[in-house]
Coordinates of C-alpha atoms in Angstrom, one line a residue:
Chain A
M188 CA 6.7 -37.0 -22.6
S189 CA 3.7 -39.2 -23.1
T190 CA 3.7 -40.5 -19.5
Q191 CA 3.9 -36.9 -18.3
N192 CA 0.9 -36.0 -20.3
V193 CA -1.1 -39.0 -19.0
R194 CA -0.1 -38.1 -15.5
K195 CA -1.1 -34.5 -15.9
S196 CA -4.4 -35.2 -17.6
K197 CA -5.7 -37.3 -14.7
F198 CA -5.8 -34.3 -12.4
A199 CA -6.4 -31.8 -15.2
K200 CA -9.7 -33.5 -15.9
V201 CA -11.1 -32.5 -12.6
S202 CA -13.1 -29.4 -13.1
G203 CA -11.6 -26.4 -11.3
L204 CA -14.7 -24.2 -11.7
P205 CA -16.1 -24.8 -8.2
W206 CA -12.7 -23.8 -6.8
V207 CA -12.3 -20.6 -8.8
L208 CA -15.9 -19.5 -8.9
P209 CA -16.3 -18.1 -5.3
A210 CA -13.3 -15.8 -5.7
F211 CA -14.3 -14.9 -9.3
V212 CA -17.9 -14.0 -8.5
F213 CA -16.8 -12.0 -5.4
V214 CA -14.0 -10.0 -7.2
V215 CA -15.6 -9.6 -10.6
G216 CA -19.0 -9.0 -9.1
L217 CA -18.0 -6.2 -6.8
I218 CA -15.4 -4.6 -8.9
Y219 CA -16.9 -4.8 -12.3
Y220 CA -20.3 -3.8 -10.9
S221 CA -18.6 -0.7 -9.5
I222 CA -16.7 0.0 -12.8
F223 CA -19.9 -0.2 -14.9
Y224 CA -21.8 1.8 -12.4
T225 CA -19.0 4.5 -12.6
F226 CA -19.2 4.5 -16.4
N227 CA -23.0 5.0 -16.1
L228 CA -22.6 7.7 -13.4
S229 CA -20.1 9.6 -15.5
T230 CA -22.8 10.4 -18.1
L231 CA -25.2 11.9 -15.4
D232 CA -25.6 15.1 -13.6
W233 CA -26.7 13.8 -10.2
N234 CA -26.2 14.5 -6.5
G235 CA -26.7 10.9 -5.3
L236 CA -30.0 11.5 -3.5
D237 CA -32.3 13.3 -5.9
P238 CA -34.8 11.0 -7.6
V239 CA -34.1 12.9 -10.9
Q240 CA -31.0 11.9 -12.7
T241 CA -30.2 14.1 -15.7
K242 CA -28.5 12.5 -18.6
V243 CA -25.8 14.7 -19.9
G244 CA -23.8 12.4 -22.3
F245 CA -20.1 13.2 -22.4
S246 CA -20.4 16.7 -21.1
N247 CA -18.8 15.8 -17.8
F248 CA -15.7 14.8 -19.8
T249 CA -15.6 17.9 -21.9
K250 CA -15.9 19.9 -18.7
L251 CA -13.2 17.9 -17.1
F252 CA -10.7 18.5 -19.9
G253 CA -11.2 22.2 -19.5
D254 CA -10.8 22.1 -15.7
W255 CA -7.5 23.5 -14.5
V256 CA -7.7 21.6 -11.2
F257 CA -7.9 18.3 -13.0
W258 CA -4.7 19.2 -15.0
K259 CA -3.1 20.4 -11.8
A260 CA -3.8 17.0 -10.2
I261 CA -2.3 15.2 -13.2
K262 CA 0.8 17.4 -13.1
N263 CA 1.1 16.8 -9.3
T264 CA 0.9 13.1 -9.8
I265 CA 3.7 13.1 -12.4
V266 CA 6.0 15.4 -10.4
F267 CA 5.2 13.4 -7.3
F268 CA 6.0 10.1 -8.9
V269 CA 9.3 11.2 -10.5
V270 CA 10.7 12.9 -7.4
T271 CA 9.6 10.3 -4.9
F272 CA 10.7 7.4 -7.1
V273 CA 14.2 8.7 -7.6
I274 CA 15.0 9.9 -4.1
Q275 CA 13.3 6.9 -2.3
N276 CA 15.1 4.4 -4.4
V277 CA 18.5 6.1 -4.2
L278 CA 18.2 6.2 -0.4
G279 CA 16.9 2.6 -0.2
Y280 CA 19.8 1.4 -2.5
I281 CA 22.4 3.1 -0.3
F282 CA 20.8 1.8 2.9
A283 CA 20.9 -1.7 1.4
A284 CA 24.5 -1.4 0.3
I285 CA 25.6 -0.1 3.7
L286 CA 23.7 -2.7 5.6
H287 CA 25.2 -5.4 3.5
T288 CA 28.6 -4.3 4.8
E289 CA 29.6 -5.2 8.3
V290 CA 28.3 -2.3 10.4
K291 CA 27.4 -2.0 14.0
L292 CA 23.7 -2.0 15.1
A293 CA 22.6 -3.1 11.7
T294 CA 19.2 -4.5 12.9
L295 CA 18.4 -1.3 14.8
H296 CA 19.0 0.8 11.7
K297 CA 17.0 -1.6 9.6
C298 CA 14.0 -1.5 12.0
I299 CA 14.0 2.3 12.1
V300 CA 13.9 2.6 8.3
F301 CA 11.3 -0.1 7.9
I302 CA 8.9 0.9 10.7
P303 CA 7.4 3.7 8.6
V304 CA 6.3 1.2 6.0
I305 CA 3.9 -0.6 8.4
L306 CA 2.5 2.5 10.2
A307 CA -0.8 3.9 8.8
P308 CA -0.5 7.2 7.0
A309 CA -3.7 8.2 8.9
T310 CA -2.0 7.6 12.2
M311 CA 1.1 9.7 11.2
A312 CA -0.7 12.5 9.5
P313 CA -1.3 14.6 12.7
V314 CA 2.4 14.1 13.6
F315 CA 3.5 15.5 10.2
R316 CA 1.0 18.4 10.5
L317 CA 2.7 19.3 13.8
L318 CA 6.3 18.6 12.6
F319 CA 6.0 20.9 9.7
S320 CA 4.3 23.7 11.6
P321 CA 5.8 26.6 13.5
Q322 CA 5.0 24.7 16.8
G323 CA 6.9 21.6 15.7
L324 CA 10.2 20.0 16.4
L325 CA 11.9 21.3 13.3
Q326 CA 11.1 24.9 14.3
D327 CA 12.6 24.2 17.7
I328 CA 15.7 22.8 16.1
F329 CA 16.0 25.9 13.8
N330 CA 15.5 28.2 16.8
W331 CA 18.0 26.4 18.8
L332 CA 20.6 26.7 16.0
H333 CA 19.6 30.4 15.6
I334 CA 18.6 29.8 12.0
G335 CA 16.0 32.4 11.0
I336 CA 13.6 30.1 9.1
T337 CA 9.9 29.9 9.8
V338 CA 8.5 26.4 9.3
D339 CA 5.2 27.2 7.5
W340 CA 5.8 25.2 4.4
L341 CA 2.5 23.3 4.4
S342 CA 0.5 26.5 4.1
K343 CA 2.4 27.8 1.1
P344 CA 1.4 26.6 -2.4
G345 CA 5.0 26.5 -3.5
S346 CA 6.3 24.1 -0.9
A347 CA 3.3 22.0 0.3
L348 CA 3.7 19.4 -2.5
F349 CA 7.4 19.1 -1.7
I350 CA 6.6 18.4 2.0
L351 CA 4.1 15.7 1.0
M352 CA 6.8 14.1 -1.1
I353 CA 9.2 14.1 1.9
I354 CA 6.5 12.4 3.9
T355 CA 6.0 9.8 1.2
I356 CA 9.7 9.2 0.9
W357 CA 9.8 8.7 4.7
N358 CA 7.0 6.3 4.4
F359 CA 8.3 4.0 1.7
T360 CA 12.1 4.1 1.7
G361 CA 11.9 0.9 3.9
M362 CA 10.2 -0.8 1.0
S363 CA 12.9 0.1 -1.5
F364 CA 15.5 -0.8 1.0
I365 CA 14.1 -4.3 1.8
L366 CA 13.8 -5.1 -1.9
Y367 CA 17.3 -4.0 -2.9
Y368 CA 18.6 -5.7 0.2
A369 CA 17.1 -9.0 -1.0
A370 CA 18.4 -8.4 -4.5
M371 CA 21.9 -7.8 -3.3
S372 CA 21.9 -11.0 -1.4
Q373 CA 21.6 -12.8 -4.7
I374 CA 24.6 -11.3 -6.3
D375 CA 27.6 -13.6 -6.8
K376 CA 30.3 -12.7 -4.2
E377 CA 33.0 -13.9 -6.5
M378 CA 32.0 -11.4 -9.1
L379 CA 32.4 -8.6 -6.6
E380 CA 35.7 -9.8 -5.4
A381 CA 36.9 -10.1 -9.0
A382 CA 35.9 -6.5 -9.5
H383 CA 37.7 -5.3 -6.5
L384 CA 40.8 -7.3 -7.5
D385 CA 40.6 -5.6 -10.9
G386 CA 41.0 -2.3 -9.0
A387 CA 37.4 -1.2 -9.2
G388 CA 36.6 1.1 -6.2
N389 CA 33.5 0.7 -4.0
F390 CA 31.4 3.3 -5.8
R391 CA 32.4 2.0 -9.2
T392 CA 31.4 -1.6 -8.2
L393 CA 28.1 -0.3 -6.8
L394 CA 27.3 1.5 -10.0
S395 CA 28.5 -0.8 -12.8
I396 CA 28.1 -4.2 -11.2
V397 CA 25.6 -4.2 -8.4
F398 CA 23.1 -1.8 -9.9
P399 CA 22.6 -3.6 -13.2
N400 CA 22.1 -6.8 -11.2
C401 CA 19.2 -5.1 -9.4
M402 CA 17.4 -4.0 -12.5
G403 CA 14.5 -6.3 -12.0
T404 CA 13.9 -4.8 -8.5
T405 CA 14.1 -1.3 -9.9
I406 CA 11.4 -2.1 -12.4
S407 CA 9.2 -3.7 -9.8
L408 CA 9.6 -0.6 -7.7
A409 CA 8.8 1.6 -10.7
M410 CA 5.6 -0.3 -11.1
L411 CA 4.7 0.0 -7.4
G412 CA 5.5 3.7 -7.6
V413 CA 3.3 4.4 -10.6
I414 CA 0.3 2.6 -9.1
G415 CA 1.1 4.2 -5.7
A416 CA 1.2 7.7 -7.2
L417 CA -2.2 7.2 -9.0
K418 CA -3.7 5.8 -5.8
T419 CA -2.3 8.7 -3.6
F420 CA -5.1 9.8 -1.2
D421 CA -4.4 9.4 2.5
I422 CA -1.4 11.7 2.9
P423 CA -2.6 14.7 0.8
Y424 CA -6.2 14.4 2.1
L425 CA -5.1 14.3 5.8
V426 CA -2.1 16.6 5.8
T427 CA -3.2 19.4 3.4
T428 CA -6.7 18.4 2.2
G429 CA -5.4 19.0 -1.3
G430 CA -4.7 22.7 -0.6
P431 CA -3.7 25.4 -0.3
N432 CA -5.6 26.4 -3.5
H433 CA -5.4 22.9 -5.0
A434 CA -1.6 23.0 -4.8
T435 CA -1.5 19.4 -3.5
E436 CA -4.6 18.1 -5.3
F437 CA -4.4 14.5 -6.7
L438 CA -6.9 12.6 -8.7
G439 CA -8.0 10.7 -5.6
T440 CA -8.5 13.8 -3.5
Y441 CA -10.3 15.5 -6.3
I442 CA -12.7 12.6 -6.8
Y443 CA -13.4 12.7 -3.1
R444 CA -13.9 16.5 -3.1
Q445 CA -16.2 16.4 -6.1
G446 CA -18.1 13.2 -5.3
I447 CA -18.5 13.2 -1.6
R448 CA -18.0 16.7 -0.4
Q449 CA -19.8 18.5 -3.2
A450 CA -22.1 15.7 -4.3
H451 CA -21.2 16.0 -8.0
L452 CA -21.3 12.2 -8.4
G453 CA -21.3 12.4 -12.2
Y454 CA -18.3 14.6 -12.4
A455 CA -16.5 12.5 -9.8
A456 CA -17.3 9.4 -11.8
A457 CA -15.8 11.0 -15.0
I458 CA -12.5 11.7 -13.1
S459 CA -12.7 8.0 -11.9
V460 CA -13.0 6.8 -15.5
I461 CA -9.9 8.7 -16.4
L462 CA -8.0 7.4 -13.4
L463 CA -9.1 3.8 -14.2
V464 CA -7.8 4.2 -17.8
L465 CA -4.5 5.6 -16.5
A466 CA -4.1 2.8 -13.9
I467 CA -4.8 0.0 -16.4
G468 CA -2.6 1.7 -19.0
G469 CA 0.2 2.1 -16.5
A470 CA -0.1 -1.6 -15.6
I471 CA 0.1 -2.7 -19.3
L472 CA 3.0 -0.4 -20.0
M473 CA 4.9 -1.7 -17.0
N474 CA 4.1 -5.3 -17.9
R475 CA 5.6 -4.6 -21.4
L476 CA 8.8 -3.1 -19.9
N477 CA 9.0 -6.1 -17.6
R478 CA 8.9 -8.6 -20.5
V479 CA 11.5 -6.7 -22.5
E480 CA 13.7 -6.7 -19.5
G481 CA 13.0 -10.4 -19.0
K482 CA 14.3 -11.2 -22.4
Chain B
M1422 CA 28.8 -4.5 -0.4
F1423 CA 31.5 -2.0 0.5
E1424 CA 35.0 -3.3 0.9
L1425 CA 36.6 -1.3 3.7
R1426 CA 40.2 -1.9 4.8
S1427 CA 41.1 1.1 7.0
K1428 CA 39.5 1.8 10.4
K1429 CA 38.9 5.3 9.3
S1430 CA 36.7 4.3 6.4
K1431 CA 34.7 2.0 8.7
V1432 CA 34.0 4.8 11.1
A1433 CA 33.0 7.0 8.2
L1434 CA 30.5 4.5 6.9
Q1435 CA 29.0 4.0 10.3
L1436 CA 28.6 7.8 10.6
V1437 CA 27.0 8.1 7.1
L1438 CA 24.5 5.4 8.2
L1439 CA 23.7 7.2 11.4
I1440 CA 23.2 10.6 9.6
M1441 CA 21.0 8.9 7.0
T1442 CA 18.9 7.1 9.6
I1443 CA 18.2 10.1 11.9
P1444 CA 15.6 11.8 9.6
Y1445 CA 13.6 8.5 9.8
L1446 CA 13.5 8.8 13.5
I1447 CA 12.4 12.5 13.7
P1448 CA 8.7 11.9 13.1
L1449 CA 8.6 9.2 15.7
V1450 CA 10.4 11.5 18.2
Q1451 CA 8.0 14.3 17.3
M1452 CA 5.1 12.0 18.0
I1453 CA 6.3 11.1 21.5
I1454 CA 7.4 14.7 22.4
G1455 CA 4.2 16.1 21.1
S1456 CA 2.1 13.6 23.1
L1457 CA 3.8 14.7 26.3
G1458 CA 3.2 18.4 25.8
G1459 CA 0.9 20.3 28.2
I1460 CA -0.2 18.0 31.0
G1461 CA 2.4 15.3 30.1
V1462 CA 1.5 11.7 30.7
L1463 CA -2.0 12.7 31.8
N1464 CA -2.8 13.2 28.0
Y1465 CA -2.7 9.4 27.7
K1466 CA -5.0 9.1 30.7
A1467 CA -7.4 11.6 29.2
V1468 CA -7.4 9.7 25.9
W1469 CA -7.9 6.4 27.6
N1470 CA -10.7 7.7 29.8
T1471 CA -12.9 8.6 26.8
G1472 CA -13.3 4.8 26.7
V1473 CA -13.4 4.7 22.9
V1474 CA -9.9 3.4 22.2
P1475 CA -10.7 -0.3 22.9
T1476 CA -13.8 0.0 20.7
Y1477 CA -11.8 1.3 17.8
F1478 CA -9.2 -1.4 18.2
R1479 CA -11.9 -4.1 18.4
N1480 CA -13.4 -2.9 15.2
S1481 CA -10.1 -2.8 13.4
V1482 CA -9.3 -6.3 14.7
I1483 CA -12.7 -7.6 13.5
I1484 CA -12.3 -6.0 10.1
S1485 CA -8.7 -7.2 9.6
A1486 CA -9.6 -10.8 10.8
C1487 CA -12.5 -11.0 8.4
V1488 CA -10.6 -9.6 5.4
I1489 CA -7.7 -12.0 6.1
L1490 CA -10.0 -14.9 6.3
L1491 CA -11.9 -14.1 3.1
V1492 CA -8.6 -13.3 1.2
Y1493 CA -6.9 -16.5 2.5
L1494 CA -9.8 -18.8 1.7
F1495 CA -10.6 -17.3 -1.7
S1496 CA -7.0 -16.9 -2.9
M1497 CA -6.0 -20.5 -1.8
T1498 CA -8.9 -22.2 -3.5
A1499 CA -8.8 -20.0 -6.6
A1500 CA -5.0 -20.4 -7.0
F1501 CA -5.4 -24.2 -6.8
G1502 CA -8.1 -24.2 -9.4
F1503 CA -6.2 -21.9 -11.8
S1504 CA -2.9 -23.7 -11.3
K1505 CA -3.8 -27.4 -11.2
L1506 CA -7.3 -28.1 -12.3
H1507 CA -9.2 -28.1 -15.6
I1508 CA -11.2 -25.0 -16.5
F1509 CA -12.5 -24.1 -19.9
G1510 CA -11.3 -20.6 -20.9
K1511 CA -9.1 -20.5 -17.7
E1512 CA -6.8 -17.7 -18.8
L1513 CA -9.8 -15.4 -19.6
Y1514 CA -11.2 -15.8 -16.1
F1515 CA -7.7 -15.2 -14.7
W1516 CA -7.2 -12.1 -16.8
M1517 CA -10.5 -10.7 -15.8
I1518 CA -9.5 -10.9 -12.2
L1519 CA -6.1 -9.4 -12.9
V1520 CA -7.6 -6.3 -14.5
A1521 CA -8.6 -5.3 -11.0
L1522 CA -5.0 -5.6 -9.8
T1523 CA -4.1 -1.9 -10.1
L1524 CA -7.5 -0.5 -9.4
P1525 CA -7.4 2.6 -7.1
E1526 CA -10.0 2.1 -4.3
V1527 CA -11.2 5.7 -4.8
I1528 CA -12.9 4.5 -8.0
L1529 CA -15.3 2.4 -6.0
L1530 CA -16.3 5.4 -3.9
S1531 CA -19.4 6.7 -5.7
P1532 CA -20.8 3.3 -6.8
L1533 CA -20.5 1.7 -3.3
F1534 CA -21.7 4.9 -1.6
V1535 CA -24.9 4.8 -3.6
T1536 CA -25.3 1.0 -3.4
F1537 CA -24.6 0.6 0.3
Q1538 CA -27.1 3.3 1.0
R1539 CA -29.8 1.4 -0.9
L1540 CA -29.0 -1.9 0.7
H1541 CA -28.9 -0.3 4.2
M1542 CA -25.3 -1.5 4.6
F1543 CA -24.1 1.9 5.7
N1544 CA -22.4 1.9 9.0
T1545 CA -21.9 -1.8 9.1
L1546 CA -18.5 -3.5 9.2
F1547 CA -19.4 -5.4 6.1
A1548 CA -19.4 -2.2 4.1
V1549 CA -15.7 -2.0 4.7
I1550 CA -14.8 -5.7 4.8
L1551 CA -16.2 -6.6 1.4
P1552 CA -14.5 -3.9 -0.7
L1553 CA -11.2 -4.3 1.1
A1554 CA -11.2 -8.0 0.5
A1555 CA -12.3 -7.7 -3.1
L1556 CA -9.5 -5.1 -3.8
Q1557 CA -6.8 -7.3 -2.3
L1558 CA -7.8 -10.6 -3.8
P1559 CA -6.5 -10.1 -7.4
F1560 CA -3.0 -9.6 -6.3
M1561 CA -3.1 -12.4 -3.7
I1562 CA -4.5 -14.8 -6.2
L1563 CA -1.6 -13.9 -8.6
L1564 CA 0.9 -14.5 -5.8
A1565 CA -0.6 -17.8 -4.7
R1566 CA -1.0 -19.1 -8.3
N1567 CA 2.6 -18.4 -9.1
F1568 CA 3.5 -20.3 -6.0
D1569 CA 1.2 -23.3 -6.8
D1570 CA 2.7 -23.5 -10.3
G1571 CA 5.9 -24.5 -8.7
I1572 CA 4.4 -27.5 -6.9
P1573 CA 5.2 -30.6 -9.0
N1574 CA 2.1 -32.3 -10.4
E1575 CA 3.6 -35.7 -9.4
L1576 CA 2.9 -34.9 -5.8
L1577 CA -0.8 -34.5 -6.5
E1578 CA -0.8 -37.5 -8.7
A1579 CA 0.7 -39.6 -5.9
A1580 CA -2.1 -38.5 -3.6
R1581 CA -4.6 -39.4 -6.2
I1582 CA -3.3 -42.9 -6.6
D1583 CA -3.5 -43.3 -2.9
G1584 CA -7.2 -42.6 -3.3
A1585 CA -7.3 -39.0 -2.0
S1586 CA -10.2 -36.9 -3.3
T1587 CA -9.5 -33.4 -4.8
F1588 CA -10.6 -31.8 -1.6
Q1589 CA -8.3 -34.0 0.5
T1590 CA -5.4 -33.3 -1.9
F1591 CA -6.0 -29.6 -1.4
L1592 CA -6.2 -29.9 2.4
N1593 CA -3.3 -32.3 2.9
I1594 CA -0.9 -31.3 0.2
I1595 CA -1.6 -27.8 -1.1
I1596 CA -2.4 -26.2 2.2
P1597 CA 0.8 -27.4 4.1
L1598 CA 3.1 -26.7 1.1
T1599 CA 1.8 -23.2 0.5
K1600 CA 2.5 -22.0 4.1
P1601 CA 5.4 -19.7 3.0
I1602 CA 3.3 -17.7 0.5
A1603 CA 0.3 -17.9 2.9
S1604 CA 2.2 -16.1 5.6
S1605 CA 3.2 -13.4 3.1
I1606 CA -0.5 -13.1 2.1
V1607 CA -1.6 -12.8 5.7
V1608 CA 1.0 -10.1 6.5
L1609 CA 0.2 -8.0 3.4
T1610 CA -3.5 -8.3 4.0
L1611 CA -3.1 -7.4 7.6
V1612 CA -1.1 -4.3 7.0
N1613 CA -3.4 -3.1 4.2
S1614 CA -6.6 -3.7 6.0
W1615 CA -5.4 -2.4 9.4
N1616 CA -4.1 0.8 7.8
A1617 CA -7.1 1.3 5.5
Y1618 CA -8.5 4.8 5.9
L1619 CA -10.8 5.8 3.0
M1620 CA -13.3 3.0 3.2
P1621 CA -13.9 3.3 7.0
L1622 CA -14.0 7.1 6.6
L1623 CA -16.7 6.8 4.1
F1624 CA -18.8 3.9 5.3
L1625 CA -18.5 3.9 9.1
Q1626 CA -20.3 7.0 10.4
S1627 CA -20.9 6.3 14.1
S1628 CA -18.0 6.2 16.6
D1629 CA -18.9 2.8 17.9
M1630 CA -18.3 1.4 14.5
Q1631 CA -15.0 3.2 13.5
T1632 CA -11.5 1.9 13.2
V1633 CA -8.1 3.0 14.6
T1634 CA -7.2 5.0 11.5
L1635 CA -10.1 7.3 12.4
L1636 CA -9.0 7.9 16.0
P1637 CA -7.2 11.2 15.2
Q1638 CA -10.4 12.6 13.7
F1639 CA -12.5 11.5 16.7
F1640 CA -10.1 13.3 19.1
Q1641 CA -10.0 16.3 16.9
G1642 CA -13.7 16.7 17.6
E1643 CA -13.5 15.5 21.2
F1644 CA -10.6 17.7 22.3
T1645 CA -11.1 20.6 19.8
N1646 CA -7.7 20.4 18.3
D1647 CA -5.7 19.7 21.4
Q1648 CA -2.7 18.3 19.5
T1649 CA -1.2 16.7 22.6
K1650 CA -4.1 14.3 23.0
I1651 CA -4.4 13.5 19.3
L1652 CA -0.7 12.6 19.3
A1653 CA -1.1 10.5 22.5
A1654 CA -3.8 8.6 20.6
A1655 CA -1.4 8.2 17.6
V1656 CA 1.2 6.8 19.9
M1657 CA -1.3 4.3 21.4
T1658 CA -2.2 3.2 17.8
A1659 CA 1.4 3.0 16.6
V1660 CA 2.9 1.1 19.5
P1661 CA 1.0 -2.2 19.1
E1662 CA 1.9 -2.1 15.3
I1663 CA 5.5 -1.6 16.0
I1664 CA 5.6 -4.4 18.6
V1665 CA 3.9 -6.8 16.3
Y1666 CA 6.4 -5.9 13.6
I1667 CA 9.4 -6.3 15.9
V1668 CA 8.2 -9.7 17.1
M1669 CA 7.5 -11.0 13.6
Q1670 CA 10.2 -9.0 11.8
K1671 CA 11.2 -11.7 9.3
N1672 CA 7.6 -12.4 8.3
F1673 CA 6.8 -8.7 7.8
E1674 CA 9.9 -8.0 5.7
K1675 CA 9.3 -11.1 3.6
G1676 CA 5.5 -10.4 3.3
M1677 CA 5.8 -6.8 2.4
S1678 CA 8.5 -7.5 -0.2
A1679 CA 6.2 -10.1 -1.8
G1680 CA 4.1 -7.1 -2.6
A1681 CA 6.6 -6.2 -5.3
L1682 CA 6.7 -9.6 -7.1
K1683 CA 6.7 -9.1 -10.8

């Protein structure tokens, strides 16, 4: 014990400040500056160019809480998170289970599911606009099968959000798959064999033995999902620009619409403050869950 | 995972896998079919002849390389300091950095927009490099510090006894030992900065400064909504990414899944 302390203290005496300071100044400087600037902006009525900035106190926030588009964006974020989280992880889990079994062309399947993860949403957006339009491949397939459906879902408020969820699920199943795949490699083979010997079927084993052993991964994915849902911007902005009639509005797209498009910097900053509170709150909540699970 | 005895069930599982995978292929097929509409392969020629594709790629390469360099340098040095050296109030500094972990980039929009305009940084690559690096650093520092914590202090002590300075210890012991986590950091940073859309959209206004993620928009203006050419450009952007992924498959899968470390 004492020798360890002596050993440790020798190196622990060297000041780490010069090693930490560059990163600290860079991150804290840029990000905290922006956060405080945002707080300040949120109390102004300003278009970003006008020399006159009008102080309005908290009126941006009171206006925000009465703004139906803001509530629509919150509702969309929640629905979006719940649906994509469940479907994407169920699919990723099944892919991982199948690819842990001896199947043919496993690497090819793995690549196809994982490629969407590395492609930029911005690159794929025009593809999805075409795919889900009457000129797209889906329409061709429906016509060929003589199914009388018109593919115009992106222009309908009722279905547009649903299509964005499909795109997101396409985008990130590979991520869930890779994580579950890694988690399943850690599971004791003997435990599975014992379960099979006891007469547990494949589905029973997957549900009552494999799934509980992947709990840590599921929590990690939930955390990624919450943060991802709050950050959502590229896909709704590029595929539907938040429309039709704000049906696919998210906090990110609304901030962009208000702040950049309409130059209501103060109002956009007020939405940013709420988003910031939600993001940090979400992180703390998830951290708690994680610790409970860890015990 | 599945225990299958009969031939029939093996075929069934293979079939389920195929049916599940096809939807993931459809957008890629659509991209290629769409890019070959109208004048066919000539779409690619038309896109290439505009001469902008290499410029957009060059800008994306410069931005990604700079972001990776900044993130690597800062995360490695900071993680070493946080993990192994003495800092008064260490956890407070660490915590202050971690708060930025979940920060959505869209929050930086208005402040940076106004500030970059004042500093005449609009339309420079720095306006994209700096915020991208700052946003990625908190997580990478966390990853690297967790990794450094696993390096036994005895190793560093041995180096010290041999007369190595702190800097030499960092260079000769920490850097080689942290290669696995460094490769994850590089891959994650590469994917995030190469795919970044919002920052370039906002801060890079002229087409000689823009990045590959802005190519579709450029061609929307250039070819007034000729989908075939926009998709040809999308294919030209996607193919190099897919090739890099396939060549470095293991690194990518490991790196991307490091993104979910608790």
